[in-house]
PDB file of C-alpha atoms in Angstrom:
ATOM      1  CA  MET A   1       0.000   0.000   0.000  1.00 60.00           C
ATOM      2  CA  THR A   2       1.362   3.419  -0.918  1.00 63.00           C
ATOM      3  CA  ALA A   3       2.069   6.088   1.676  1.00 57.00           C
ATOM      4  CA  PRO A   4      -0.629   8.457   0.331  1.00 58.00           C
ATOM      5  CA  ARG A   5      -3.140   5.589   0.450  1.00 62.00           C
ATOM      6  CA  ARG A   6      -2.243   4.823   4.098  1.00 58.00           C
ATOM      7  CA  ALA A   7      -2.565   8.500   4.962  1.00 53.00           C
ATOM      8  CA  LEU A   8      -6.018   8.659   3.410  1.00 55.00           C
ATOM      9  CA  LEU A   9      -7.159   5.608   5.384  1.00 56.00           C
ATOM     10  CA  ALA A  10      -5.721   6.974   8.642  1.00 57.00           C
ATOM     11  CA  ALA A  11      -7.285  10.425   8.263  1.00 54.00           C
ATOM     12  CA  PRO A  12     -10.838   9.425   9.315  1.00 55.00           C
ATOM     13  CA  ALA A  13      -9.529   7.797  12.477  1.00 50.00           C
ATOM     14  CA  LEU A  14      -7.564  10.933  13.357  1.00 51.00           C
ATOM     15  CA  LEU A  15     -10.656  13.056  12.805  1.00 53.00           C
ATOM     16  CA  LEU A  16     -12.768  10.749  14.933  1.00 45.00           C
ATOM     17  CA  ALA A  17     -10.357  10.704  17.898  1.00 48.00           C
ATOM     18  CA  PRO A  18     -11.411  14.073  19.400  1.00 52.00           C
ATOM     19  CA  ARG A  19     -15.090  13.166  18.939  1.00 50.00           C
ATOM     20  CA  LEU A  20     -14.524   9.850  20.687  1.00 47.00           C
ATOM     21  CA  ALA A  21     -12.791  11.571  23.594  1.00 48.00           C
ATOM     22  CA  ARG A  22     -15.692  14.038  23.916  1.00 53.00           C
ATOM     23  CA  ALA A  23     -18.222  11.203  23.819  1.00 47.00           C
ATOM     24  CA  GLN A  24     -16.314   9.336  26.531  1.00 53.00           C
ATOM     25  CA  SER A  25     -16.208  12.438  28.721  1.00 63.00           C
ATOM     26  CA  GLN A  26     -19.933  13.008  28.304  1.00 72.00           C
ATOM     27  CA  ASP A  27     -20.673   9.474  29.498  1.00 86.00           C
ATOM     28  CA  TRP A  28     -18.136   9.647  32.347  1.00 96.00           C
ATOM     29  CA  PRO A  29     -18.317   8.617  35.111  1.00 96.00           C
ATOM     30  CA  THR A  30     -20.299   5.468  34.469  1.00 96.00           C
ATOM     31  CA  ARG A  31     -19.516   3.869  37.845  1.00 97.00           C
ATOM     32  CA  PRO A  32     -17.946   4.817  41.200  1.00 97.00           C
ATOM     33  CA  VAL A  33     -14.522   6.466  40.992  1.00 98.00           C
ATOM     34  CA  THR A  34     -11.746   4.965  43.124  1.00 98.00           C
ATOM     35  CA  MET A  35      -9.492   7.360  45.022  1.00 98.00           C
ATOM     36  CA  MET A  36      -6.491   5.261  46.034  1.00 98.00           C
ATOM     37  CA  ILE A  37      -4.557   6.209  49.169  1.00 97.00           C
ATOM     38  CA  PRO A  38      -1.000   4.783  49.194  1.00 94.00           C
ATOM     39  CA  PHE A  39      -0.712   4.676  52.999  1.00 89.00           C
ATOM     40  CA  VAL A  40      -2.642   3.441  56.017  1.00 86.00           C
ATOM     41  CA  ALA A  41      -5.687   5.310  57.309  1.00 90.00           C
ATOM     42  CA  GLY A  42      -5.239   8.468  59.355  1.00 85.00           C
ATOM     43  CA  GLY A  43      -2.196  10.040  57.682  1.00 82.00           C
ATOM     44  CA  PRO A  44      -1.980  13.165  55.489  1.00 84.00           C
ATOM     45  CA  SER A  45      -2.710  11.368  52.205  1.00 91.00           C
ATOM     46  CA  ASP A  46      -5.682   9.615  53.777  1.00 93.00           C
ATOM     47  CA  ILE A  47      -7.149  12.764  55.338  1.00 92.00           C
ATOM     48  CA  THR A  48      -6.740  14.790  52.149  1.00 95.00           C
ATOM     49  CA  GLY A  49      -7.885  12.039  49.790  1.00 97.00           C
ATOM     50  CA  ARG A  50     -11.028  11.232  51.760  1.00 97.00           C
ATOM     51  CA  LEU A  51     -12.023  14.883  52.007  1.00 97.00           C
ATOM     52  CA  ILE A  52     -11.629  15.324  48.246  1.00 98.00           C
ATOM     53  CA  ALA A  53     -13.463  12.066  47.542  1.00 98.00           C
ATOM     54  CA  ALA A  54     -16.499  13.032  49.609  1.00 96.00           C
ATOM     55  CA  ARG A  55     -17.104  16.375  47.900  1.00 97.00           C
ATOM     56  CA  ALA A  56     -15.889  15.520  44.399  1.00 97.00           C
ATOM     57  CA  GLY A  57     -18.034  12.405  44.295  1.00 95.00           C
ATOM     58  CA  ALA A  58     -21.104  14.449  45.141  1.00 95.00           C
ATOM     59  CA  ALA A  59     -20.263  16.889  42.352  1.00 96.00           C
ATOM     60  CA  LEU A  60     -19.810  14.077  39.826  1.00 96.00           C
ATOM     61  CA  GLY A  61     -23.019  12.278  40.709  1.00 95.00           C
ATOM     62  CA  GLN A  62     -21.144   9.030  41.364  1.00 96.00           C
ATOM     63  CA  PRO A  63     -19.489   7.923  44.619  1.00 96.00           C
ATOM     64  CA  MET A  64     -15.757   8.545  44.858  1.00 97.00           C
ATOM     65  CA  VAL A  65     -14.550   5.741  47.095  1.00 97.00           C
ATOM     66  CA  ALA A  66     -11.303   6.065  49.088  1.00 97.00           C
ATOM     67  CA  GLU A  67      -9.266   2.858  49.126  1.00 97.00           C
ATOM     68  CA  ASN A  68      -6.091   2.415  51.216  1.00 97.00           C
ATOM     69  CA  ARG A  69      -3.307   0.438  49.491  1.00 95.00           C
ATOM     70  CA  PRO A  70      -0.184   0.833  51.653  1.00 92.00           C
ATOM     71  CA  GLY A  71       3.212  -0.651  50.890  1.00 87.00           C
ATOM     72  CA  ALA A  72       6.766   0.261  49.816  1.00 82.00           C
ATOM     73  CA  ASN A  73       6.383   3.963  50.710  1.00 77.00           C
ATOM     74  CA  GLY A  74       3.473   4.309  48.321  1.00 89.00           C
ATOM     75  CA  ALA A  75       5.018   2.375  45.415  1.00 91.00           C
ATOM     76  CA  VAL A  76       2.435  -0.432  45.612  1.00 94.00           C
ATOM     77  CA  ALA A  77      -0.465   1.947  44.975  1.00 97.00           C
ATOM     78  CA  ALA A  78       1.509   4.035  42.485  1.00 97.00           C
ATOM     79  CA  GLN A  79       2.282   0.979  40.371  1.00 97.00           C
ATOM     80  CA  ALA A  80      -1.411   0.073  40.449  1.00 97.00           C
ATOM     81  CA  LEU A  81      -2.321   3.591  39.329  1.00 98.00           C
ATOM     82  CA  ALA A  82       0.186   3.433  36.471  1.00 97.00           C
ATOM     83  CA  ARG A  83      -1.440   0.180  35.267  1.00 97.00           C
ATOM     84  CA  ALA A  84      -5.042   1.355  35.735  1.00 98.00           C
ATOM     85  CA  ALA A  85      -7.276   1.978  32.741  1.00 97.00           C
ATOM     86  CA  PRO A  86      -6.978   5.640  31.691  1.00 97.00           C
ATOM     87  CA  ASP A  87     -10.724   6.189  31.790  1.00 97.00           C
ATOM     88  CA  GLY A  88     -11.007   8.575  34.722  1.00 97.00           C
ATOM     89  CA  HIS A  89     -12.352   5.985  37.165  1.00 98.00           C
ATOM     90  CA  THR A  90      -9.102   5.624  39.141  1.00 98.00           C
ATOM     91  CA  LEU A  91      -7.209   8.408  40.928  1.00 98.00           C
ATOM     92  CA  MET A  92      -4.705   8.639  43.741  1.00 98.00           C
ATOM     93  CA  THR A  93      -3.924  11.182  46.434  1.00 98.00           C
ATOM     94  CA  GLY A  94      -0.245  10.760  47.234  1.00 95.00           C
ATOM     95  CA  SER A  95       2.606  12.444  49.000  1.00 91.00           C
ATOM     96  CA  ILE A  96       5.859  14.151  48.129  1.00 92.00           C
ATOM     97  CA  GLY A  97       7.494  10.763  48.686  1.00 88.00           C
ATOM     98  CA  VAL A  98       5.341   8.982  46.122  1.00 93.00           C
ATOM     99  CA  PHE A  99       5.420  11.687  43.452  1.00 95.00           C
ATOM    100  CA  ALA A 100       8.920  13.190  43.898  1.00 94.00           C
ATOM    101  CA  ILE A 101      11.336  11.645  46.405  1.00 91.00           C
ATOM    102  CA  ASN A 102      10.885   8.028  45.277  1.00 89.00           C
ATOM    103  CA  GLN A 103      11.843   9.125  41.775  1.00 88.00           C
ATOM    104  CA  ALA A 104      15.121  10.517  43.117  1.00 85.00           C
ATOM    105  CA  LEU A 105      15.882   7.720  45.568  1.00 86.00           C
ATOM    106  CA  ARG A 106      14.927   4.454  43.891  1.00 84.00           C
ATOM    107  CA  PRO A 107      16.393   3.622  40.465  1.00 79.00           C
ATOM    108  CA  ASN A 108      14.158   0.537  40.057  1.00 85.00           C
ATOM    109  CA  LEU A 109      10.941   2.093  41.239  1.00 88.00           C
ATOM    110  CA  GLY A 110       8.475   0.271  38.986  1.00 91.00           C
ATOM    111  CA  TYR A 111       6.820   3.523  37.885  1.00 96.00           C
ATOM    112  CA  ASP A 112       7.897   6.926  36.607  1.00 96.00           C
ATOM    113  CA  ALA A 113       6.348   9.732  38.651  1.00 95.00           C
ATOM    114  CA  LEU A 114       6.451  12.157  35.716  1.00 95.00           C
ATOM    115  CA  ARG A 115       5.782   9.893  32.727  1.00 96.00           C
ATOM    116  CA  ASP A 116       3.184   7.441  34.058  1.00 97.00           C
ATOM    117  CA  PHE A 117       0.694   9.872  35.618  1.00 98.00           C
ATOM    118  CA  ALA A 118      -1.456  12.786  34.522  1.00 98.00           C
ATOM    119  CA  PRO A 119      -1.440  15.664  37.051  1.00 98.00           C
ATOM    120  CA  VAL A 120      -4.764  16.805  38.510  1.00 98.00           C
ATOM    121  CA  THR A 121      -3.907  19.241  41.336  1.00 98.00           C
ATOM    122  CA  LEU A 122      -1.418  20.033  44.072  1.00 98.00           C
ATOM    123  CA  ALA A 123      -3.817  19.734  46.988  1.00 98.00           C
ATOM    124  CA  VAL A 124      -2.118  20.869  50.207  1.00 97.00           C
ATOM    125  CA  THR A 125       1.259  21.646  51.732  1.00 94.00           C
ATOM    126  CA  THR A 126       2.421  21.389  55.336  1.00 91.00           C
ATOM    127  CA  PRO A 127       5.732  21.775  57.177  1.00 93.00           C
ATOM    128  CA  ASN A 128       7.386  18.983  59.107  1.00 94.00           C
ATOM    129  CA  VAL A 129       7.770  19.186  62.869  1.00 97.00           C
ATOM    130  CA  LEU A 130      10.443  17.545  65.012  1.00 98.00           C
ATOM    131  CA  VAL A 131       8.431  15.894  67.787  1.00 98.00           C
ATOM    132  CA  ALA A 132       9.489  13.793  70.753  1.00 98.00           C
ATOM    133  CA  ASN A 133       7.890  11.421  73.212  1.00 98.00           C
ATOM    134  CA  PRO A 134       7.951  13.425  76.488  1.00 97.00           C
ATOM    135  CA  GLN A 135       8.565  10.310  78.580  1.00 96.00           C
ATOM    136  CA  ARG A 136      11.320   8.877  76.363  1.00 96.00           C
ATOM    137  CA  MET A 137      13.245  12.052  75.484  1.00 95.00           C
ATOM    138  CA  PRO A 138      13.660  14.633  78.279  1.00 95.00           C
ATOM    139  CA  ALA A 139      14.848  17.629  76.227  1.00 96.00           C
ATOM    140  CA  THR A 140      12.404  20.475  75.654  1.00 95.00           C
ATOM    141  CA  ASP A 141      14.276  22.554  73.044  1.00 96.00           C
ATOM    142  CA  ALA A 142      16.717  22.224  70.150  1.00 96.00           C
ATOM    143  CA  PRO A 143      19.966  22.581  72.156  1.00 96.00           C
ATOM    144  CA  GLY A 144      18.771  19.999  74.670  1.00 97.00           C
ATOM    145  CA  THR A 145      17.716  17.635  71.879  1.00 97.00           C
ATOM    146  CA  LEU A 146      21.125  17.894  70.207  1.00 96.00           C
ATOM    147  CA  ALA A 147      22.879  17.239  73.518  1.00 97.00           C
ATOM    148  CA  TRP A 148      20.650  14.205  74.166  1.00 97.00           C
ATOM    149  CA  LEU A 149      21.277  12.810  70.681  1.00 97.00           C
ATOM    150  CA  ARG A 150      25.027  13.221  71.008  1.00 96.00           C
ATOM    151  CA  GLU A 151      24.954  11.425  74.348  1.00 96.00           C
ATOM    152  CA  ASN A 152      22.780   8.542  73.147  1.00 95.00           C
ATOM    153  CA  GLY A 153      24.000   8.126  69.558  1.00 89.00           C
ATOM    154  CA  ALA A 154      22.570   5.157  67.674  1.00 88.00           C
ATOM    155  CA  ARG A 155      20.637   4.097  70.798  1.00 94.00           C
ATOM    156  CA  ALA A 156      18.208   6.886  69.909  1.00 96.00           C
ATOM    157  CA  SER A 157      15.582   5.953  67.322  1.00 97.00           C
ATOM    158  CA  TYR A 158      13.138   7.801  65.115  1.00 98.00           C
ATOM    159  CA  SER A 159       9.998   6.744  63.268  1.00 97.00           C
ATOM    160  CA  THR A 160       9.036   7.697  59.722  1.00 94.00           C
ATOM    161  CA  SER A 161       6.207   7.044  57.295  1.00 85.00           C
ATOM    162  CA  GLY A 162       8.547   4.926  55.170  1.00 82.00           C
ATOM    163  CA  VAL A 163      11.959   4.751  53.542  1.00 78.00           C
ATOM    164  CA  GLY A 164      12.389   7.779  51.290  1.00 77.00           C
ATOM    165  CA  SER A 165       9.474   9.737  52.755  1.00 81.00           C
ATOM    166  CA  SER A 166       9.884  13.450  53.419  1.00 85.00           C
ATOM    167  CA  ASP A 167      10.068  12.819  57.164  1.00 90.00           C
ATOM    168  CA  HIS A 168      12.835  10.253  56.598  1.00 88.00           C
ATOM    169  CA  LEU A 169      14.927  12.573  54.429  1.00 87.00           C
ATOM    170  CA  THR A 170      14.252  15.491  56.763  1.00 92.00           C
ATOM    171  CA  MET A 171      15.702  13.567  59.691  1.00 93.00           C
ATOM    172  CA  GLU A 172      18.644  12.331  57.619  1.00 87.00           C
ATOM    173  CA  LEU A 173      19.428  15.911  56.605  1.00 86.00           C
ATOM    174  CA  PHE A 174      19.068  16.981  60.230  1.00 93.00           C
ATOM    175  CA  LYS A 175      21.563  14.305  61.265  1.00 91.00           C
ATOM    176  CA  LEU A 176      24.004  15.410  58.567  1.00 86.00           C
ATOM    177  CA  ARG A 177      23.705  19.068  59.468  1.00 88.00           C
ATOM    178  CA  THR A 178      24.092  18.487  63.224  1.00 93.00           C
ATOM    179  CA  GLY A 179      26.552  15.575  63.259  1.00 92.00           C
ATOM    180  CA  THR A 180      24.189  13.410  65.303  1.00 94.00           C
ATOM    181  CA  GLU A 181      23.090   9.780  65.034  1.00 93.00           C
ATOM    182  CA  ALA A 182      19.771   7.964  65.459  1.00 95.00           C
ATOM    183  CA  THR A 183      18.371   4.670  64.217  1.00 94.00           C
ATOM    184  CA  HIS A 184      15.698   4.737  61.521  1.00 93.00           C
ATOM    185  CA  VAL A 185      12.486   2.753  62.152  1.00 95.00           C
ATOM    186  CA  PRO A 186      10.139   3.001  59.119  1.00 92.00           C
ATOM    187  CA  TYR A 187       6.377   2.440  59.267  1.00 91.00           C
ATOM    188  CA  GLN A 188       3.614   2.333  56.649  1.00 83.00           C
ATOM    189  CA  GLY A 189       2.390   5.901  56.841  1.00 82.00           C
ATOM    190  CA  GLY A 190       2.534   8.953  59.073  1.00 85.00           C
ATOM    191  CA  ALA A 191      -0.296   7.837  61.358  1.00 86.00           C
ATOM    192  CA  ALA A 192       1.523   4.588  62.161  1.00 91.00           C
ATOM    193  CA  ALA A 193       4.799   6.465  62.731  1.00 95.00           C
ATOM    194  CA  ALA A 194       3.089   8.880  65.132  1.00 95.00           C
ATOM    195  CA  THR A 195       1.371   6.028  66.982  1.00 96.00           C
ATOM    196  CA  ALA A 196       4.723   4.294  67.498  1.00 97.00           C
ATOM    197  CA  LEU A 197       6.225   7.514  68.830  1.00 98.00           C
ATOM    198  CA  ILE A 198       3.336   8.093  71.241  1.00 98.00           C
ATOM    199  CA  ALA A 199       3.641   4.484  72.440  1.00 98.00           C
ATOM    200  CA  GLY A 200       7.330   5.041  73.185  1.00 97.00           C
ATOM    201  CA  ASP A 201       8.629   2.548  70.635  1.00 98.00           C
ATOM    202  CA  VAL A 202      10.908   5.355  69.393  1.00 98.00           C
ATOM    203  CA  GLN A 203      11.930   8.706  70.847  1.00 98.00           C
ATOM    204  CA  LEU A 204      11.788  11.159  67.948  1.00 97.00           C
ATOM    205  CA  SER A 205      10.248  11.851  64.558  1.00 98.00           C
ATOM    206  CA  PHE A 206       9.993  14.569  61.934  1.00 97.00           C
ATOM    207  CA  GLN A 207       6.314  14.366  61.023  1.00 94.00           C
ATOM    208  CA  ASN A 208       3.913  16.439  58.937  1.00 87.00           C
ATOM    209  CA  LEU A 209       2.271  19.056  61.138  1.00 91.00           C
ATOM    210  CA  GLY A 210      -1.096  17.800  59.928  1.00 82.00           C
ATOM    211  CA  THR A 211      -0.377  14.367  61.376  1.00 86.00           C
ATOM    212  CA  VAL A 212       0.882  15.410  64.806  1.00 91.00           C
ATOM    213  CA  ALA A 213      -0.891  18.717  65.557  1.00 89.00           C
ATOM    214  CA  PRO A 214      -3.679  17.053  67.639  1.00 91.00           C
ATOM    215  CA  HIS A 215      -1.100  15.039  69.588  1.00 95.00           C
ATOM    216  CA  ILE A 216       0.967  18.165  70.299  1.00 96.00           C
ATOM    217  CA  ALA A 217      -2.133  20.001  71.521  1.00 93.00           C
ATOM    218  CA  ALA A 218      -3.070  17.063  73.769  1.00 96.00           C
ATOM    219  CA  GLY A 219       0.439  16.826  75.254  1.00 96.00           C
ATOM    220  CA  ARG A 220       1.089  13.358  73.891  1.00 97.00           C
ATOM    221  CA  LEU A 221       4.007  14.698  71.850  1.00 98.00           C
ATOM    222  CA  ARG A 222       6.432  17.558  72.461  1.00 98.00           C
ATOM    223  CA  ALA A 223       7.258  19.819  69.507  1.00 98.00           C
ATOM    224  CA  ILE A 224      10.914  20.893  69.226  1.00 98.00           C
ATOM    225  CA  MET A 225      11.081  22.794  65.895  1.00 98.00           C
ATOM    226  CA  VAL A 226       9.161  23.316  62.662  1.00 97.00           C
ATOM    227  CA  THR A 227      10.668  23.292  59.152  1.00 95.00           C
ATOM    228  CA  SER A 228       8.700  26.248  57.751  1.00 93.00           C
ATOM    229  CA  ALA A 229      10.197  29.676  57.019  1.00 90.00           C
ATOM    230  CA  GLU A 230       8.079  31.228  59.781  1.00 92.00           C
ATOM    231  CA  ARG A 231       6.429  29.953  62.933  1.00 94.00           C
ATOM    232  CA  HIS A 232       3.155  28.207  62.228  1.00 93.00           C
ATOM    233  CA  PRO A 233      -0.089  29.644  63.680  1.00 91.00           C
ATOM    234  CA  LEU A 234      -1.122  26.228  65.005  1.00 90.00           C
ATOM    235  CA  ILE A 235       2.021  26.022  67.149  1.00 94.00           C
ATOM    236  CA  PRO A 236       3.234  29.634  67.507  1.00 95.00           C
ATOM    237  CA  GLU A 237       5.349  28.812  70.545  1.00 96.00           C
ATOM    238  CA  VAL A 238       7.506  26.361  68.550  1.00 97.00           C
ATOM    239  CA  PRO A 239      10.605  27.887  66.896  1.00 97.00           C
ATOM    240  CA  THR A 240      11.557  27.256  63.299  1.00 97.00           C
ATOM    241  CA  ALA A 241      14.621  25.183  62.479  1.00 96.00           C
ATOM    242  CA  ILE A 242      16.241  28.403  61.266  1.00 95.00           C
ATOM    243  CA  GLU A 243      15.608  30.042  64.653  1.00 96.00           C
ATOM    244  CA  ALA A 244      17.100  26.938  66.258  1.00 93.00           C
ATOM    245  CA  GLY A 245      20.344  27.537  64.350  1.00 93.00           C
ATOM    246  CA  LEU A 246      19.879  25.429  61.189  1.00 93.00           C
ATOM    247  CA  ALA A 247      20.263  27.961  58.383  1.00 89.00           C
ATOM    248  CA  ASP A 248      18.032  27.389  55.326  1.00 85.00           C
ATOM    249  CA  PHE A 249      16.557  24.202  56.828  1.00 90.00           C
ATOM    250  CA  LEU A 250      13.236  24.406  54.993  1.00 88.00           C
ATOM    251  CA  VAL A 251      11.093  21.384  54.104  1.00 88.00           C
ATOM    252  CA  THR A 252       7.476  21.489  52.987  1.00 88.00           C
ATOM    253  CA  SER A 253       5.633  18.223  52.552  1.00 89.00           C
ATOM    254  CA  TRP A 254       2.708  18.064  50.155  1.00 93.00           C
ATOM    255  CA  GLN A 255      -0.150  15.967  48.848  1.00 96.00           C
ATOM    256  CA  ALA A 256      -1.286  15.870  45.223  1.00 98.00           C
ATOM    257  CA  VAL A 257      -3.907  14.127  43.088  1.00 98.00           C
ATOM    258  CA  MET A 258      -2.863  12.125  40.016  1.00 98.00           C
ATOM    259  CA  ALA A 259      -4.628  10.084  37.342  1.00 98.00           C
ATOM    260  CA  PRO A 260      -3.133   7.493  34.985  1.00 98.00           C
ATOM    261  CA  ALA A 261      -1.390   8.883  31.939  1.00 97.00           C
ATOM    262  CA  ALA A 262      -3.500   9.102  28.757  1.00 96.00           C
ATOM    263  CA  VAL A 263      -6.793   9.953  30.499  1.00 98.00           C
ATOM    264  CA  PRO A 264      -8.745  11.982  27.876  1.00 97.00           C
ATOM    265  CA  ALA A 265      -8.271  15.726  28.270  1.00 97.00           C
ATOM    266  CA  PRO A 266     -11.984  16.508  28.818  1.00 97.00           C
ATOM    267  CA  ILE A 267     -12.158  14.000  31.691  1.00 98.00           C
ATOM    268  CA  LEU A 268      -8.930  15.365  33.204  1.00 98.00           C
ATOM    269  CA  ALA A 269     -10.320  18.878  33.027  1.00 97.00           C
ATOM    270  CA  ARG A 270     -13.472  17.773  34.855  1.00 98.00           C
ATOM    271  CA  LEU A 271     -11.428  15.935  37.493  1.00 98.00           C
ATOM    272  CA  GLU A 272      -9.267  18.996  38.009  1.00 98.00           C
ATOM    273  CA  ALA A 273     -12.338  21.183  38.433  1.00 98.00           C
ATOM    274  CA  VAL A 274     -14.168  18.992  40.960  1.00 98.00           C
ATOM    275  CA  CYS A 275     -11.034  18.257  43.015  1.00 98.00           C
ATOM    276  CA  ARG A 276     -10.112  21.940  43.213  1.00 98.00           C
ATOM    277  CA  GLU A 277     -13.681  22.841  44.128  1.00 98.00           C
ATOM    278  CA  ALA A 278     -13.674  20.192  46.860  1.00 98.00           C
ATOM    279  CA  LEU A 279     -10.470  21.588  48.354  1.00 98.00           C
ATOM    280  CA  ARG A 280     -11.549  25.231  48.140  1.00 98.00           C
ATOM    281  CA  HIS A 281     -14.904  24.692  49.833  1.00 97.00           C
ATOM    282  CA  PRO A 282     -14.912  26.798  53.030  1.00 97.00           C
ATOM    283  CA  GLU A 283     -15.542  23.755  55.211  1.00 96.00           C
ATOM    284  CA  SER A 284     -12.609  21.941  53.583  1.00 96.00           C
ATOM    285  CA  VAL A 285     -10.277  24.899  54.097  1.00 96.00           C
ATOM    286  CA  GLN A 286     -11.354  25.213  57.721  1.00 94.00           C
ATOM    287  CA  ARG A 287     -10.905  21.510  58.435  1.00 92.00           C
ATOM    288  CA  LEU A 288      -7.537  21.247  56.707  1.00 93.00           C
ATOM    289  CA  SER A 289      -6.195  24.464  58.241  1.00 90.00           C
ATOM    290  CA  ALA A 290      -7.170  23.229  61.686  1.00 86.00           C
ATOM    291  CA  ILE A 291      -4.773  20.309  61.346  1.00 82.00           C
ATOM    292  CA  GLY A 292      -1.894  22.219  59.785  1.00 84.00           C
ATOM    293  CA  PHE A 293      -2.531  21.911  56.042  1.00 90.00           C
ATOM    294  CA  ASP A 294      -2.368  24.911  53.717  1.00 91.00           C
ATOM    295  CA  VAL A 295      -4.785  24.447  50.808  1.00 96.00           C
ATOM    296  CA  VAL A 296      -3.186  25.052  47.392  1.00 97.00           C
ATOM    297  CA  ALA A 297      -5.676  23.512  44.902  1.00 98.00           C
ATOM    298  CA  SER A 298      -3.433  24.403  41.960  1.00 98.00           C
ATOM    299  CA  SER A 299      -4.148  23.907  38.294  1.00 98.00           C
ATOM    300  CA  ALA A 300      -2.829  20.725  36.715  1.00 98.00           C
ATOM    301  CA  ALA A 301      -0.243  22.716  34.745  1.00 98.00           C
ATOM    302  CA  GLU A 302       0.976  24.531  37.860  1.00 98.00           C
ATOM    303  CA  TYR A 303       1.294  21.257  39.720  1.00 98.00           C
ATOM    304  CA  ARG A 304       3.282  19.651  36.892  1.00 98.00           C
ATOM    305  CA  ARG A 305       5.842  22.475  36.959  1.00 97.00           C
ATOM    306  CA  PHE A 306       6.049  22.251  40.746  1.00 95.00           C
ATOM    307  CA  GLN A 307       6.466  18.469  40.665  1.00 96.00           C
ATOM    308  CA  GLU A 308       9.269  18.637  38.110  1.00 96.00           C
ATOM    309  CA  ALA A 309      11.126  21.139  40.316  1.00 91.00           C
ATOM    310  CA  GLU A 310      10.633  18.950  43.403  1.00 90.00           C
ATOM    311  CA  VAL A 311      11.973  15.840  41.661  1.00 92.00           C
ATOM    312  CA  ALA A 312      15.084  17.792  40.658  1.00 90.00           C
ATOM    313  CA  ARG A 313      15.475  19.225  44.164  1.00 83.00           C
ATOM    314  CA  TRP A 314      15.248  15.917  45.971  1.00 84.00           C
ATOM    315  CA  ARG A 315      17.491  14.175  43.458  1.00 87.00           C
ATOM    316  CA  GLU A 316      20.193  16.682  44.372  1.00 81.00           C
ATOM    317  CA  VAL A 317      19.537  16.244  48.111  1.00 77.00           C
ATOM    318  CA  VAL A 318      19.768  12.452  47.823  1.00 83.00           C
ATOM    319  CA  ARG A 319      23.015  12.740  45.864  1.00 82.00           C
ATOM    320  CA  ALA A 320      24.614  15.296  48.188  1.00 75.00           C
ATOM    321  CA  ALA A 321      23.639  13.382  51.343  1.00 72.00           C
ATOM    322  CA  ASN A 322      24.471   9.980  49.795  1.00 78.00           C
ATOM    323  CA  ILE A 323      21.099   8.622  50.913  1.00 76.00           C
ATOM    324  CA  ARG A 324      20.183   5.189  49.594  1.00 74.00           C
ATOM    325  CA  ALA A 325      16.995   3.135  49.721  1.00 72.00           C
ATOM    326  CA  GLU A 326      17.242   0.389  52.334  1.00 61.00           C
TER     327      GLU A 326
END
């Protein structure tokens, strides 16, 4: 068959493609939409994902069902998302670890955080907080914490939401910057890491403010420093890491919504709209702010640029600190 003949035969299909995509978007959603959560219940991804699912599902006229799939610092759920049908019926709310740090830390990840997913929105950001179990670690401020760590060395232990999570890398950077030691104990999600700290299984942790704010308020955990540029209104008495003497020690964790790559553009646009509306609802903003989350609700394009910059940033941090996946 000649090239002109093949071109003529292909032309109708090319013309029909946009119509097919529009027809699919008009019929969508035809069944409940799954919002995967790559960690256990109760952590930042879970809180954010369930809030979005409740309001976005109502807007779509079909339930949006949150489903926890923990494992491998979010890689289990991310791989499932990458393999899911690109029809708009499967989404995921995931963390900085899933969508940026894993890409920098793990060469054999099983998914590509930039290539395999279509961005929907950057949902929320939150600083990390260095928190301690008051019964297991007696220090009440940064100098006392450093002195205690230097005295105890590797006998001290810290919990994280998983290898390569933002709280893990934050503590590793803290150790590098301060010349201290502590043993890493990873868990499957921030809620589990906080529970272990409260139980006294470990002494310290850098956790998202959204995860530990209620425990700080209740006295179950003691806050030492926060990784934001300024003191946070939820814990105004807690100094920043910069105030504590760690120049430029800034870390912001975040949660974002992704869909599988190749979801039709009209469906992606609708998903972006309903997810942003869910986050910007006054009740959502109030609830998220109360637990330390700052609502962003960015456009998909804004989130993609942000994500690309974060992958590059954490790749450099991993290289400079010589951090390797365990």
